Coordinates of C-alpha atoms in Angstrom, one line a residue:
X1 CA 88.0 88.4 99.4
X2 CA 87.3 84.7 97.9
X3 CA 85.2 82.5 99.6
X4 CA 88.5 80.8 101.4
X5 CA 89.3 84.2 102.0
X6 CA 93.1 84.0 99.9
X7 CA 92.0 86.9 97.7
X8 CA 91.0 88.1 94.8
X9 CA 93.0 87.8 91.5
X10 CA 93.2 88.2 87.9
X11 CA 92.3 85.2 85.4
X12 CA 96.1 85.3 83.8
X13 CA 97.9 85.7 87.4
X14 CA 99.1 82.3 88.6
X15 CA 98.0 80.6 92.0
X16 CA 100.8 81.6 95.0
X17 CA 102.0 78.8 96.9
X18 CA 99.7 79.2 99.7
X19 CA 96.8 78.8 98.1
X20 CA 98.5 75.0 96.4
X21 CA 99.1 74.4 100.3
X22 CA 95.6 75.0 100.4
X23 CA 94.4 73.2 98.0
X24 CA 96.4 70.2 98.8
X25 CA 94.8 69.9 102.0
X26 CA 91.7 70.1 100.5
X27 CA 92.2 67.4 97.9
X28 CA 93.5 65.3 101.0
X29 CA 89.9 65.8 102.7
X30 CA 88.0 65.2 99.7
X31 CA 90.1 61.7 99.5
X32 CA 89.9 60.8 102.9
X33 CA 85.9 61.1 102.5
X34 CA 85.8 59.0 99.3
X35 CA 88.3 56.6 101.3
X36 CA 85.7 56.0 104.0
X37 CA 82.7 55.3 101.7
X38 CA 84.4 52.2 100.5
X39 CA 87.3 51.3 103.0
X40 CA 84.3 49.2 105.4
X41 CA 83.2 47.4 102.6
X42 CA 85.8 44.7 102.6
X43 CA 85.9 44.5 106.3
X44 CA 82.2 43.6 106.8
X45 CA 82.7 40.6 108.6
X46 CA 85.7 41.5 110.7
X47 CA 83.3 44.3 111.8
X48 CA 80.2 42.6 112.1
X49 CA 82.2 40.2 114.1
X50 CA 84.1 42.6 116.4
X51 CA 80.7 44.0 117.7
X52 CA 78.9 41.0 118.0
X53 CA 76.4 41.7 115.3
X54 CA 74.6 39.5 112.4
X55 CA 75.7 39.9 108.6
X56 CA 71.9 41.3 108.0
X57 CA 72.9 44.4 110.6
X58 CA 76.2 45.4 109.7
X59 CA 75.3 46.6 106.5
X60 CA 74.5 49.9 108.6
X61 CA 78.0 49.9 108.7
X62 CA 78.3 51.8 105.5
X63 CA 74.7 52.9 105.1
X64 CA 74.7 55.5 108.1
X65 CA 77.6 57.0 107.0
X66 CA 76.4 57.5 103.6
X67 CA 73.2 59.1 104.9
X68 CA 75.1 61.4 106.9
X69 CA 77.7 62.1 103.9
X70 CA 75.0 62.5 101.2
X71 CA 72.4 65.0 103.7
X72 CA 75.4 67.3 104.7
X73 CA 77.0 67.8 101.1
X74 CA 74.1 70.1 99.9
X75 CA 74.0 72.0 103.3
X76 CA 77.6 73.2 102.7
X77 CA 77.3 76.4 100.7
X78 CA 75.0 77.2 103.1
X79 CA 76.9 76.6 106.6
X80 CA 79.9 78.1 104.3
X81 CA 78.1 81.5 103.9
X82 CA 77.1 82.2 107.6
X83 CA 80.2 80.2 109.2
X84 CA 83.1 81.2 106.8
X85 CA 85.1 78.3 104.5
X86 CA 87.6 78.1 106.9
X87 CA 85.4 77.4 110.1
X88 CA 83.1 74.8 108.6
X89 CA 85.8 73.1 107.0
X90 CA 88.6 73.1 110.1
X91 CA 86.1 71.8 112.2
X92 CA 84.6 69.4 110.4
X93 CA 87.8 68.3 109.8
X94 CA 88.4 67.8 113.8
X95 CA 85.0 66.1 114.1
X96 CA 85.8 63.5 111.6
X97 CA 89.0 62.3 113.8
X98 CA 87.2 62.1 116.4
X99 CA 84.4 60.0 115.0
X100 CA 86.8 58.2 113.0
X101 CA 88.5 57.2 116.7
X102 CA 85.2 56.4 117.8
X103 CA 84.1 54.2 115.4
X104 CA 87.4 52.0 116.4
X105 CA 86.5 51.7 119.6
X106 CA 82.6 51.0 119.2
X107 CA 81.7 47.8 121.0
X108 CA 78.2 47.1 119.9
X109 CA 76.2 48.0 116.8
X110 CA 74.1 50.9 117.8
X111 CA 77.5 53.0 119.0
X112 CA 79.0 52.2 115.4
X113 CA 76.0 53.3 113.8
X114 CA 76.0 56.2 115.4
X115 CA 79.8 57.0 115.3
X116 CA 79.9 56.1 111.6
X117 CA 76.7 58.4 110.9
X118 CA 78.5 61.3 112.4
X119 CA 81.8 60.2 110.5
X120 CA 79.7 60.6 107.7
X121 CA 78.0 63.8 108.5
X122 CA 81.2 65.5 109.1
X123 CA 82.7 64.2 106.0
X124 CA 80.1 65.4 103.9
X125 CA 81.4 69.2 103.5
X126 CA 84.9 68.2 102.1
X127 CA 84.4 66.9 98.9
X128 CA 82.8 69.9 97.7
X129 CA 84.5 72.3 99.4
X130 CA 87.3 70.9 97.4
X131 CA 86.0 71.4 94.4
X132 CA 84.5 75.3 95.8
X133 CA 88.4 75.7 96.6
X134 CA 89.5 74.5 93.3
X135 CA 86.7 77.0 91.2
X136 CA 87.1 79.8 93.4
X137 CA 90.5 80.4 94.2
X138 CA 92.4 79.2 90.7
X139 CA 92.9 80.9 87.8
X140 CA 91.2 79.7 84.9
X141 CA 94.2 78.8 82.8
X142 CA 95.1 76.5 86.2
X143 CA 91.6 75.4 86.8
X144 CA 92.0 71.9 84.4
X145 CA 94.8 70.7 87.2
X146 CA 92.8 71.3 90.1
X147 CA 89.7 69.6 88.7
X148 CA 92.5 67.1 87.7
X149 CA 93.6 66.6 91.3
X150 CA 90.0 66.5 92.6
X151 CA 88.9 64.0 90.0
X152 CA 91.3 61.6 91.0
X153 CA 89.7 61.7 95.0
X154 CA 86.1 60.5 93.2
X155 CA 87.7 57.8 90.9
X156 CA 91.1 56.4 93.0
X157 CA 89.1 56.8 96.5
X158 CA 86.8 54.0 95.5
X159 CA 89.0 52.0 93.6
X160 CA 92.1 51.6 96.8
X161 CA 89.8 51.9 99.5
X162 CA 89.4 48.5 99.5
X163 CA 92.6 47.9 99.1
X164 CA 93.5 49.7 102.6
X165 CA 90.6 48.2 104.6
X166 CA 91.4 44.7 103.4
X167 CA 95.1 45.0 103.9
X168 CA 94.8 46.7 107.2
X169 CA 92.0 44.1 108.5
X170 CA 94.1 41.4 107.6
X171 CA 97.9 41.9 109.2
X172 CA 96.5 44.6 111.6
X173 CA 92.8 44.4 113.1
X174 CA 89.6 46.0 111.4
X175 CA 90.1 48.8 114.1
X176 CA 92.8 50.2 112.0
X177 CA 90.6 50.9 109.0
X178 CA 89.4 53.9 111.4
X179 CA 92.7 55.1 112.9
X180 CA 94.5 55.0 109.6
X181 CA 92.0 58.2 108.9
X182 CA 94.5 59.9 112.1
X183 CA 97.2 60.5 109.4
X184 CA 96.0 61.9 106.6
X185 CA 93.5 63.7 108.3
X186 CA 96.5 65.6 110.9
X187 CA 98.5 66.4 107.3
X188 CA 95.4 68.4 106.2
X189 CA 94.9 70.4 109.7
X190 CA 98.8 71.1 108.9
X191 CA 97.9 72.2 105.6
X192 CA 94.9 74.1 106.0
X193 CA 95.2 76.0 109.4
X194 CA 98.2 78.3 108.0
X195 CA 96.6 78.8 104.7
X196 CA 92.9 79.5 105.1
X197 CA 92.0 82.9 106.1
X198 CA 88.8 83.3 108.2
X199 CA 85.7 85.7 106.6
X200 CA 83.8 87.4 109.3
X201 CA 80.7 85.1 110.7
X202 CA 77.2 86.2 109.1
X203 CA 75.0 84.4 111.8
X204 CA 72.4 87.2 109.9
X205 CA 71.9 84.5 107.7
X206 CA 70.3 82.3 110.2
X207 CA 67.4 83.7 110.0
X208 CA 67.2 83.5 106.6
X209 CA 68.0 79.8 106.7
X210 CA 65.8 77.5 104.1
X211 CA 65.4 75.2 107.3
X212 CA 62.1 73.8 105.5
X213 CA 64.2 72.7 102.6
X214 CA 66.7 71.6 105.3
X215 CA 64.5 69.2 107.0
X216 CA 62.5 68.2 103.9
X217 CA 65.6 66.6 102.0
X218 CA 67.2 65.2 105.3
X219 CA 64.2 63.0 105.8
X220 CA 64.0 62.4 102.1
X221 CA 67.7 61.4 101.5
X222 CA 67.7 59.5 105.1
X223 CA 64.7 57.7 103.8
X224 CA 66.0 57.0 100.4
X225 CA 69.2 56.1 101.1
X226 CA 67.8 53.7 104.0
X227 CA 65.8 52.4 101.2
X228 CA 68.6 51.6 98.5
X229 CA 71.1 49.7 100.8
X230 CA 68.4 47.3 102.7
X231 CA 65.4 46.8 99.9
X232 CA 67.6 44.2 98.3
X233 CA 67.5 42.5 101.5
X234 CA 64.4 42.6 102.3
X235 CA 62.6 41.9 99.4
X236 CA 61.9 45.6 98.4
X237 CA 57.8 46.5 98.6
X238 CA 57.5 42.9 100.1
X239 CA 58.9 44.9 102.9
X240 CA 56.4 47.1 104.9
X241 CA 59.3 48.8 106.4
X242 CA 60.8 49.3 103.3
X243 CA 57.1 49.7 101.5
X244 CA 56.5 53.2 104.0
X245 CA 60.4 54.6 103.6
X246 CA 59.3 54.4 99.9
X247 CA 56.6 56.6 100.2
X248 CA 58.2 59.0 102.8
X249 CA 61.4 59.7 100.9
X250 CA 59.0 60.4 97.7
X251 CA 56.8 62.9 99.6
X252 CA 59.6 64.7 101.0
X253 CA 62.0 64.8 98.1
X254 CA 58.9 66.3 96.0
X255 CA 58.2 68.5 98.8
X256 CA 61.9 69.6 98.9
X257 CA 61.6 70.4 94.8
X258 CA 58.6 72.2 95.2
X259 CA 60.2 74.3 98.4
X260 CA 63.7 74.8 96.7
X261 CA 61.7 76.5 93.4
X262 CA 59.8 78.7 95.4
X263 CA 62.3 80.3 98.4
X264 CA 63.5 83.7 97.9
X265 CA 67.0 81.7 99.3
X266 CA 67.1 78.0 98.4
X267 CA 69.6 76.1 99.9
X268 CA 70.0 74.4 96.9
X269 CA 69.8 75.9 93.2
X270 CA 68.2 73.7 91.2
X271 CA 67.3 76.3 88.3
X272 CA 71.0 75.4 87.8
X273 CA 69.9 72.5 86.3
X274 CA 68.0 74.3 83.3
X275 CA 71.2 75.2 82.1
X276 CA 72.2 72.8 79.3
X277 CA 75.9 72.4 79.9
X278 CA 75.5 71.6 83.8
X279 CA 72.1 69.9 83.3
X280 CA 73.0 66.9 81.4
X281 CA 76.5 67.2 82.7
X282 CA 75.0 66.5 86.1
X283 CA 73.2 63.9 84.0
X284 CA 76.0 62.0 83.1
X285 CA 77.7 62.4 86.3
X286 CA 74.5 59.8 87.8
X287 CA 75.8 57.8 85.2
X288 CA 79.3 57.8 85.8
X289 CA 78.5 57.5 89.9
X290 CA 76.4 54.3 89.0
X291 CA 79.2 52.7 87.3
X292 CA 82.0 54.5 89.4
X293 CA 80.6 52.7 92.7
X294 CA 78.6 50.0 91.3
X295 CA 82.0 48.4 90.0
X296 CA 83.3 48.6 92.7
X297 CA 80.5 46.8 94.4
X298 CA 79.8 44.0 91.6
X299 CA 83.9 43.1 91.6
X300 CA 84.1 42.4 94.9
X301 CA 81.1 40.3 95.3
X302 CA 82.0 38.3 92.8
X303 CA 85.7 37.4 94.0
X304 CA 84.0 36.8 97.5
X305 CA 80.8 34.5 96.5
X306 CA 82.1 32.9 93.0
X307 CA 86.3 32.8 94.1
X308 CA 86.2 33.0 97.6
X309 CA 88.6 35.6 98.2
X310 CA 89.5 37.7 101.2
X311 CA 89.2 41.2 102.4
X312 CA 93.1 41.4 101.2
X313 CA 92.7 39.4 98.1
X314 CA 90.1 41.5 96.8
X315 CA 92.1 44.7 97.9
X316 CA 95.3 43.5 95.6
X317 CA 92.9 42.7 92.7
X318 CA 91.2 46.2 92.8
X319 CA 94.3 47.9 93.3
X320 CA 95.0 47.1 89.6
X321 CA 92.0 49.6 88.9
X322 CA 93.0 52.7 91.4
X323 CA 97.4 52.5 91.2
X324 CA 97.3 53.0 87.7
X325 CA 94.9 55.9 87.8
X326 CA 98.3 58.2 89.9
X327 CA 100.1 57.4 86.4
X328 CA 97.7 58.0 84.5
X329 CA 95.3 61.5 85.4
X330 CA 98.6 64.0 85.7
X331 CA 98.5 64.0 82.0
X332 CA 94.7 65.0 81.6
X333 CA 95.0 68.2 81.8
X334 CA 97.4 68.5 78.7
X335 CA 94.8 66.2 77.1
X336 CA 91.8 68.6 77.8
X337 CA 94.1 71.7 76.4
X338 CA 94.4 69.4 73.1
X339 CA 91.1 67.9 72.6
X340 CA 87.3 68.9 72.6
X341 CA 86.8 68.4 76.4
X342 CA 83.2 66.5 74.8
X343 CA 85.5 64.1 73.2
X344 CA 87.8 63.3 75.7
X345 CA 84.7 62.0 78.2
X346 CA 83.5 60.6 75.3
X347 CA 86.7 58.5 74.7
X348 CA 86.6 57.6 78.2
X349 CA 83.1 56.8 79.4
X350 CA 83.8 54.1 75.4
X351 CA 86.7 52.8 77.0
X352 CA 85.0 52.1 80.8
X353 CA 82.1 50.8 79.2
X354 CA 84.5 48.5 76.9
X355 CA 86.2 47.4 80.4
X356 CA 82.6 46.3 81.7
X357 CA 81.9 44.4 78.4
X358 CA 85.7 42.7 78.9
X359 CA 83.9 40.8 82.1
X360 CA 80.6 40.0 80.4
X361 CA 82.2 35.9 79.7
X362 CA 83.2 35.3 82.9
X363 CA 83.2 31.4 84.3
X364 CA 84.9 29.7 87.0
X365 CA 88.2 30.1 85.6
X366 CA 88.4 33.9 86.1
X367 CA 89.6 35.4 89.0
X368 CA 91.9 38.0 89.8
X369 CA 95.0 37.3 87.5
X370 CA 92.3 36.9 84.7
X371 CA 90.9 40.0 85.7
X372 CA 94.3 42.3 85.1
X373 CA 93.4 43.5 81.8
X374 CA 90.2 44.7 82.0
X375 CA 90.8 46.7 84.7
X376 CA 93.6 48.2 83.2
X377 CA 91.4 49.3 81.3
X378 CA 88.9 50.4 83.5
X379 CA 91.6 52.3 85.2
X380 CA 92.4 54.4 81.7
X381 CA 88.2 55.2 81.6
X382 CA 87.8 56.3 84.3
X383 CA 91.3 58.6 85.0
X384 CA 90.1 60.3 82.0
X385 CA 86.4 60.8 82.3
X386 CA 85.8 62.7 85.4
X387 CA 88.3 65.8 85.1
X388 CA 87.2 67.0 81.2
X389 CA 83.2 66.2 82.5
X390 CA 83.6 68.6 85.4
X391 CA 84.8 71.4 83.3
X392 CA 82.1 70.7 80.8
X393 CA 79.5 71.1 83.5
X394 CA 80.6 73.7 85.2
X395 CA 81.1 75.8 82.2
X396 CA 79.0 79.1 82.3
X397 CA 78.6 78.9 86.0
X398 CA 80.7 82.1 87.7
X399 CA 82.5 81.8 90.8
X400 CA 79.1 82.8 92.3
X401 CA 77.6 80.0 91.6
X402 CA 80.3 77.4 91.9
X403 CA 79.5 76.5 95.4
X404 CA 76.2 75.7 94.9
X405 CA 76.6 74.2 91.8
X406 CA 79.5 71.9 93.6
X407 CA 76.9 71.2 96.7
X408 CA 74.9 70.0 93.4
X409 CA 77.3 67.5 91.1
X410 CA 79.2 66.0 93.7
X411 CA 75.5 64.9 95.8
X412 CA 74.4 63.7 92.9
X413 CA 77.5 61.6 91.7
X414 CA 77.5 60.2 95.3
X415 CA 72.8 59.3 94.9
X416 CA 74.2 58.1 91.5
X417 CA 76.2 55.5 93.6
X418 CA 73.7 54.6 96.3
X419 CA 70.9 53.7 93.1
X420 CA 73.7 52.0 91.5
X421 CA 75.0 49.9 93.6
X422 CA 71.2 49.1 94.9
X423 CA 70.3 48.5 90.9
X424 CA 73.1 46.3 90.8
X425 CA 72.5 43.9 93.8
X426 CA 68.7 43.6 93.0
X427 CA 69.7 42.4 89.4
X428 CA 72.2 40.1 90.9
X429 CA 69.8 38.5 93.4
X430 CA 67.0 38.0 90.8
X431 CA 69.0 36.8 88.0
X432 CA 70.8 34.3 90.1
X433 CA 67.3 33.1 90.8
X434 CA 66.1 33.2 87.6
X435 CA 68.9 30.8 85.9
X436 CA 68.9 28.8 88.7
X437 CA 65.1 28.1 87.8
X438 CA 66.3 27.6 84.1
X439 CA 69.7 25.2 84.8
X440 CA 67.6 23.2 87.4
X441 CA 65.2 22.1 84.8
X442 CA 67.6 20.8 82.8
X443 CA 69.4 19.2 85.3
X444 CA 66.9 16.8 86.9
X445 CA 67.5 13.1 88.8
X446 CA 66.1 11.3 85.8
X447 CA 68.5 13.0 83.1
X448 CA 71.1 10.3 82.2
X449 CA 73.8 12.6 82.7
X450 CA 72.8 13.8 85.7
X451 CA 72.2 10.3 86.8
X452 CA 76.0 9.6 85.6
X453 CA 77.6 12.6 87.2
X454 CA 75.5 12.1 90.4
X455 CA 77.4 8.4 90.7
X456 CA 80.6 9.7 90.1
X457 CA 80.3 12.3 92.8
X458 CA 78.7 9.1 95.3
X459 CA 82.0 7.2 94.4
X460 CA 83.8 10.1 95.2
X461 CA 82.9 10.6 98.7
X462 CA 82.6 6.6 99.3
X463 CA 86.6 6.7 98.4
X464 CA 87.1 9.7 100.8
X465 CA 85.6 7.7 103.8
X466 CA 81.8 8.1 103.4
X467 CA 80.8 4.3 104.1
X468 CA 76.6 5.1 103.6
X469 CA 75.9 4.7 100.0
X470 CA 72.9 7.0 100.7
X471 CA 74.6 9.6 102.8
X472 CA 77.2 9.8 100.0
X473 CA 74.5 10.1 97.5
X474 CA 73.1 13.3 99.3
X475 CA 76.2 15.0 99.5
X476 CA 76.5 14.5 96.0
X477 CA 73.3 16.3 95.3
X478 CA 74.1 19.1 97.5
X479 CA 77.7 19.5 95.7
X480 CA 75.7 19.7 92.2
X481 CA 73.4 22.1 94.0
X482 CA 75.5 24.3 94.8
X483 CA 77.3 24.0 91.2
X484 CA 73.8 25.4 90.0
X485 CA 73.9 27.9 92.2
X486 CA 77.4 29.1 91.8
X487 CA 77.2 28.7 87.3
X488 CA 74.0 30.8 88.1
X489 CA 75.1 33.3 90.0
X490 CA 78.5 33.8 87.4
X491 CA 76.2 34.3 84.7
X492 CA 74.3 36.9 86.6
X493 CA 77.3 38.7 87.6
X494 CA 78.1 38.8 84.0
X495 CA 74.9 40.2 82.7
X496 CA 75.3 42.9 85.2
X497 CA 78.5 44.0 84.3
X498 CA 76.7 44.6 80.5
X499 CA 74.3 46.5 82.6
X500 CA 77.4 48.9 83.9
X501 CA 78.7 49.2 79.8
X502 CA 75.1 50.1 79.0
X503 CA 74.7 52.8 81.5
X504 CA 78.3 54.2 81.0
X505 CA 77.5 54.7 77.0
X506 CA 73.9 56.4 78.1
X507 CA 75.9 59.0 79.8
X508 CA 78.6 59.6 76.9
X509 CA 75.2 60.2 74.4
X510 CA 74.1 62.8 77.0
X511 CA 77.9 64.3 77.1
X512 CA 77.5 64.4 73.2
X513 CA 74.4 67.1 73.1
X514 CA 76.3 69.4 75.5
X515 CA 77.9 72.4 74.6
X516 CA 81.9 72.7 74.0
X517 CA 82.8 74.3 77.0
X518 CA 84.8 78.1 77.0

């Protein structure tokens, strides 16, 4: 019996319709977790504002429910072996409602944290038992459409989940960002309660458990990822809190390493890395996560800071990037038949990175209808990067293996984002600072145009009712004050969308010393 317990069967024979069902429902849960990473982001504010916190706070919003996420996806396989597929993933399933209704109803900041770090806990085992499904239960030849499917959760999840939470926080209350989860997430239980079969409980394994390595790289990750969303903040080592989670999460990740290579039962494989295809497949996966989530990051702080758009507005301009992407993956998997698989992320991971580059000149006078093309583009990258990179990765790796191997890739897509997106915000922060230091030299009270513009601003308040010559002149140096600081921060947004191409072509020179898949 497989590991969903639909059954064994030969390579040639094609999938029955119960195990599609199946697999549908899995796909749904894998989206539905990728949804929630991203669905806050736009919402902050509403949030923050709904439970009576500051803007400092909230952003524990989305960072407990990506500790929670990123600590249970390698625990998976594990709770998979001793509970059966079907258990840990039907009630995980259940849990994630709940929380999901619970974070709608949380009325200060402490019962969202809480709620959202269970959301996120519970979340965790679906987007690799998707993929488990998908490599376990398919046949080979009908493998490239699953992987298909899955890929488009990682890449459309980030890219409309904005989208939702801004559209939904605007005509309808932020609270519906949580019980939107109620549909989508009843369609799976219809889906997947007929369809799995259970496996007998091995509660043998318990004592087997690597709970060393359990609690080792829950600390670490908690630590880490605690690390990556506030150091920004909070000045990074100028923090001591920061400063101490820094040295924790390194002690017990290297801890974790050392455990993991030396337990008769690991709960993770990490040898698995040693082999070429899925090491530096997993390589370029970081790569892809750092650009798949920092975009999505770096786009919408700049239409909020530089444009001034809403939670909606940004949704409709992002949308651009994910609605395409349902046109757009179906026809991978006749690609991948046709082309080196090598080639194909290759051609994509060029054509991201070339969508990055597209929003290295940005000014003033680019906002969302300026911002169309490029993420066309961006849409065509990544529908066609993540499907053909799987495959390559997981080539070699028997159905054995594909659990852990999945517990593996899909953590490390998901750290990829977290450093990312932390990378991304430092280098935004620093290099706003840094041509702010530059422009304000140039532009100085005793500088004749300065001096000019500075008097035309003063006559421009004085004709819109400021009678004080002197109060006029102040508000003119705070409006060309803040034109320094918004010409500053545009040109550090740019720079860091060069970062993104940058990264993106790293990872297609690491896709290029694979091997061609089987």
């Amino acid at each position: 019996m497989s590991v969903a317990g639909v059954g064994d069967r030969q390579q040639a024979e094609a999938a029955n319709l119960r195990t599609w069902v199946a697999v549908m429902g899995c796909i749904l849960g894998a989206l539905v977790a990728v949804l929630d990473i991203q669905i806050t982001n736009s919402s902050l504010p509403d949030i923050e504002g709904g439970i009576g916190t500051g803007r400092d706070n909230g952003t524990w919003i989305s960072t407990s429910y990506l500790i929670g996420e990123i600590i249970m996806i390698p625990m998976t396989d594990y709770l998979a072996r001793v509970f059966s597929f079907r258990r840990v993933l039907l009630t995980n399933s259940v849990l994630f409602l709940i929380f999901s209704v619970g974070c709608a109803f949380a009325s200060d900041l402490t019962e969202m944290i809480i709620m959202r770090g269970l959301q996120g806990f519970s979340s965790g085992v679906m987007i690799p038992m998707a993929f488990t499904f998908i490599l376990t239960n398919l046949p080979q030849r009908q493998q490239p459409v699953g992987i298909a499917m899955f890929a488009l959760t990682a890449t459309f999840g980030p890219a409309i989940g904005p989208t939702i939470g801004g559209y939904l926080t605007d005509n309808f209350g932020w609270q519906y960002i949580f019980f939107v989860n109620l549909v989508p997430g009843l369609l799976m239980l219809a889906l997947l309660f007929p369809t799995l079969e259970s496996d007998p409980l091995k509660l043998s394994l318990l004592r087997e458990g690597d709970w060393l390595g359990i609690a080792t790289i829950a600390i670490g990750l908690a630590s880490l990822q605690t690390v990556l969303d506030e150091g920004n903040k909070d000045g990074w080592f100028d923090s001591p809190l920061i400063l101490h989670l820094t040295i924790i999460s390194a002690v017990f990740l290297v801890a974790f390493i050392l455990i993991e290579l030396n337990v008769k039962s690991p709960l993770i494989r990490l040898r698995l890395l040693t082999r070429r295809n899925f090491g530096l497949g997993t390589v370029a996966n970081v790569m892809v996560g750092f650009a798949l989530f920092g975009s999505v990051y770096v786009l919408p702080t700049y239409l909020g800071e530089v444009q001034g758009y809403d939670a909606e507005q940004v949704g409709l301009v992002l949308a651009w990037v994910g609605l395409p992407q349902l046109l757009i993956i179906p026809f991978v998997p006749l690609l991948v038949k046709r082309l080196d698989p090598r080639i194909l992320v290759c051609i994509g991971l060029g054509v991201f990175s070339a969508s990055c580059f597209m929003n290295t000149h940005l000014s003033l006078d680019v906002s969302g209808p300026q911002l169309i093309t490029s993420n066309l583009v961006r849409a065509l990258g990544q529908a066609i990067v993540l499907s053909p990179l799987t495959g390559i990765a997981m080539s070699g790796i028997g159905k054995d293996g594909s659990a852990a191997a999945s517990g593996i890739f899909n953590m490390m897509r998901s750290l990829g984002g977290a450093v990312g997106t932390a990378i991304l915000a430092t280098i935004i922060t620093r290099r706003e600072q840094f041509h702010s230091n530059i422009i304000g030299q140039s532009v100085t009270a005793s500088a004749p145009a300065v001096k000019e513009e500075l008097h035309s601003m003063q006559q421009y308040f004085m004709s819109r009712g400021v009678t004080d010559p002197a109060l006029a002149f102040h508000q003119a140096e705070v409006m060309l004050g803040n034109l320094v600081h918004q010409q500053s921060l545009i040109i550090a947004f740019s720079e860091t969308f060069a970062v993104l191409g940058m990264v993106l072509l790293i990872a297609a020179l690491a896709v290029m010393f694979t091997r061609r898949a089987a």
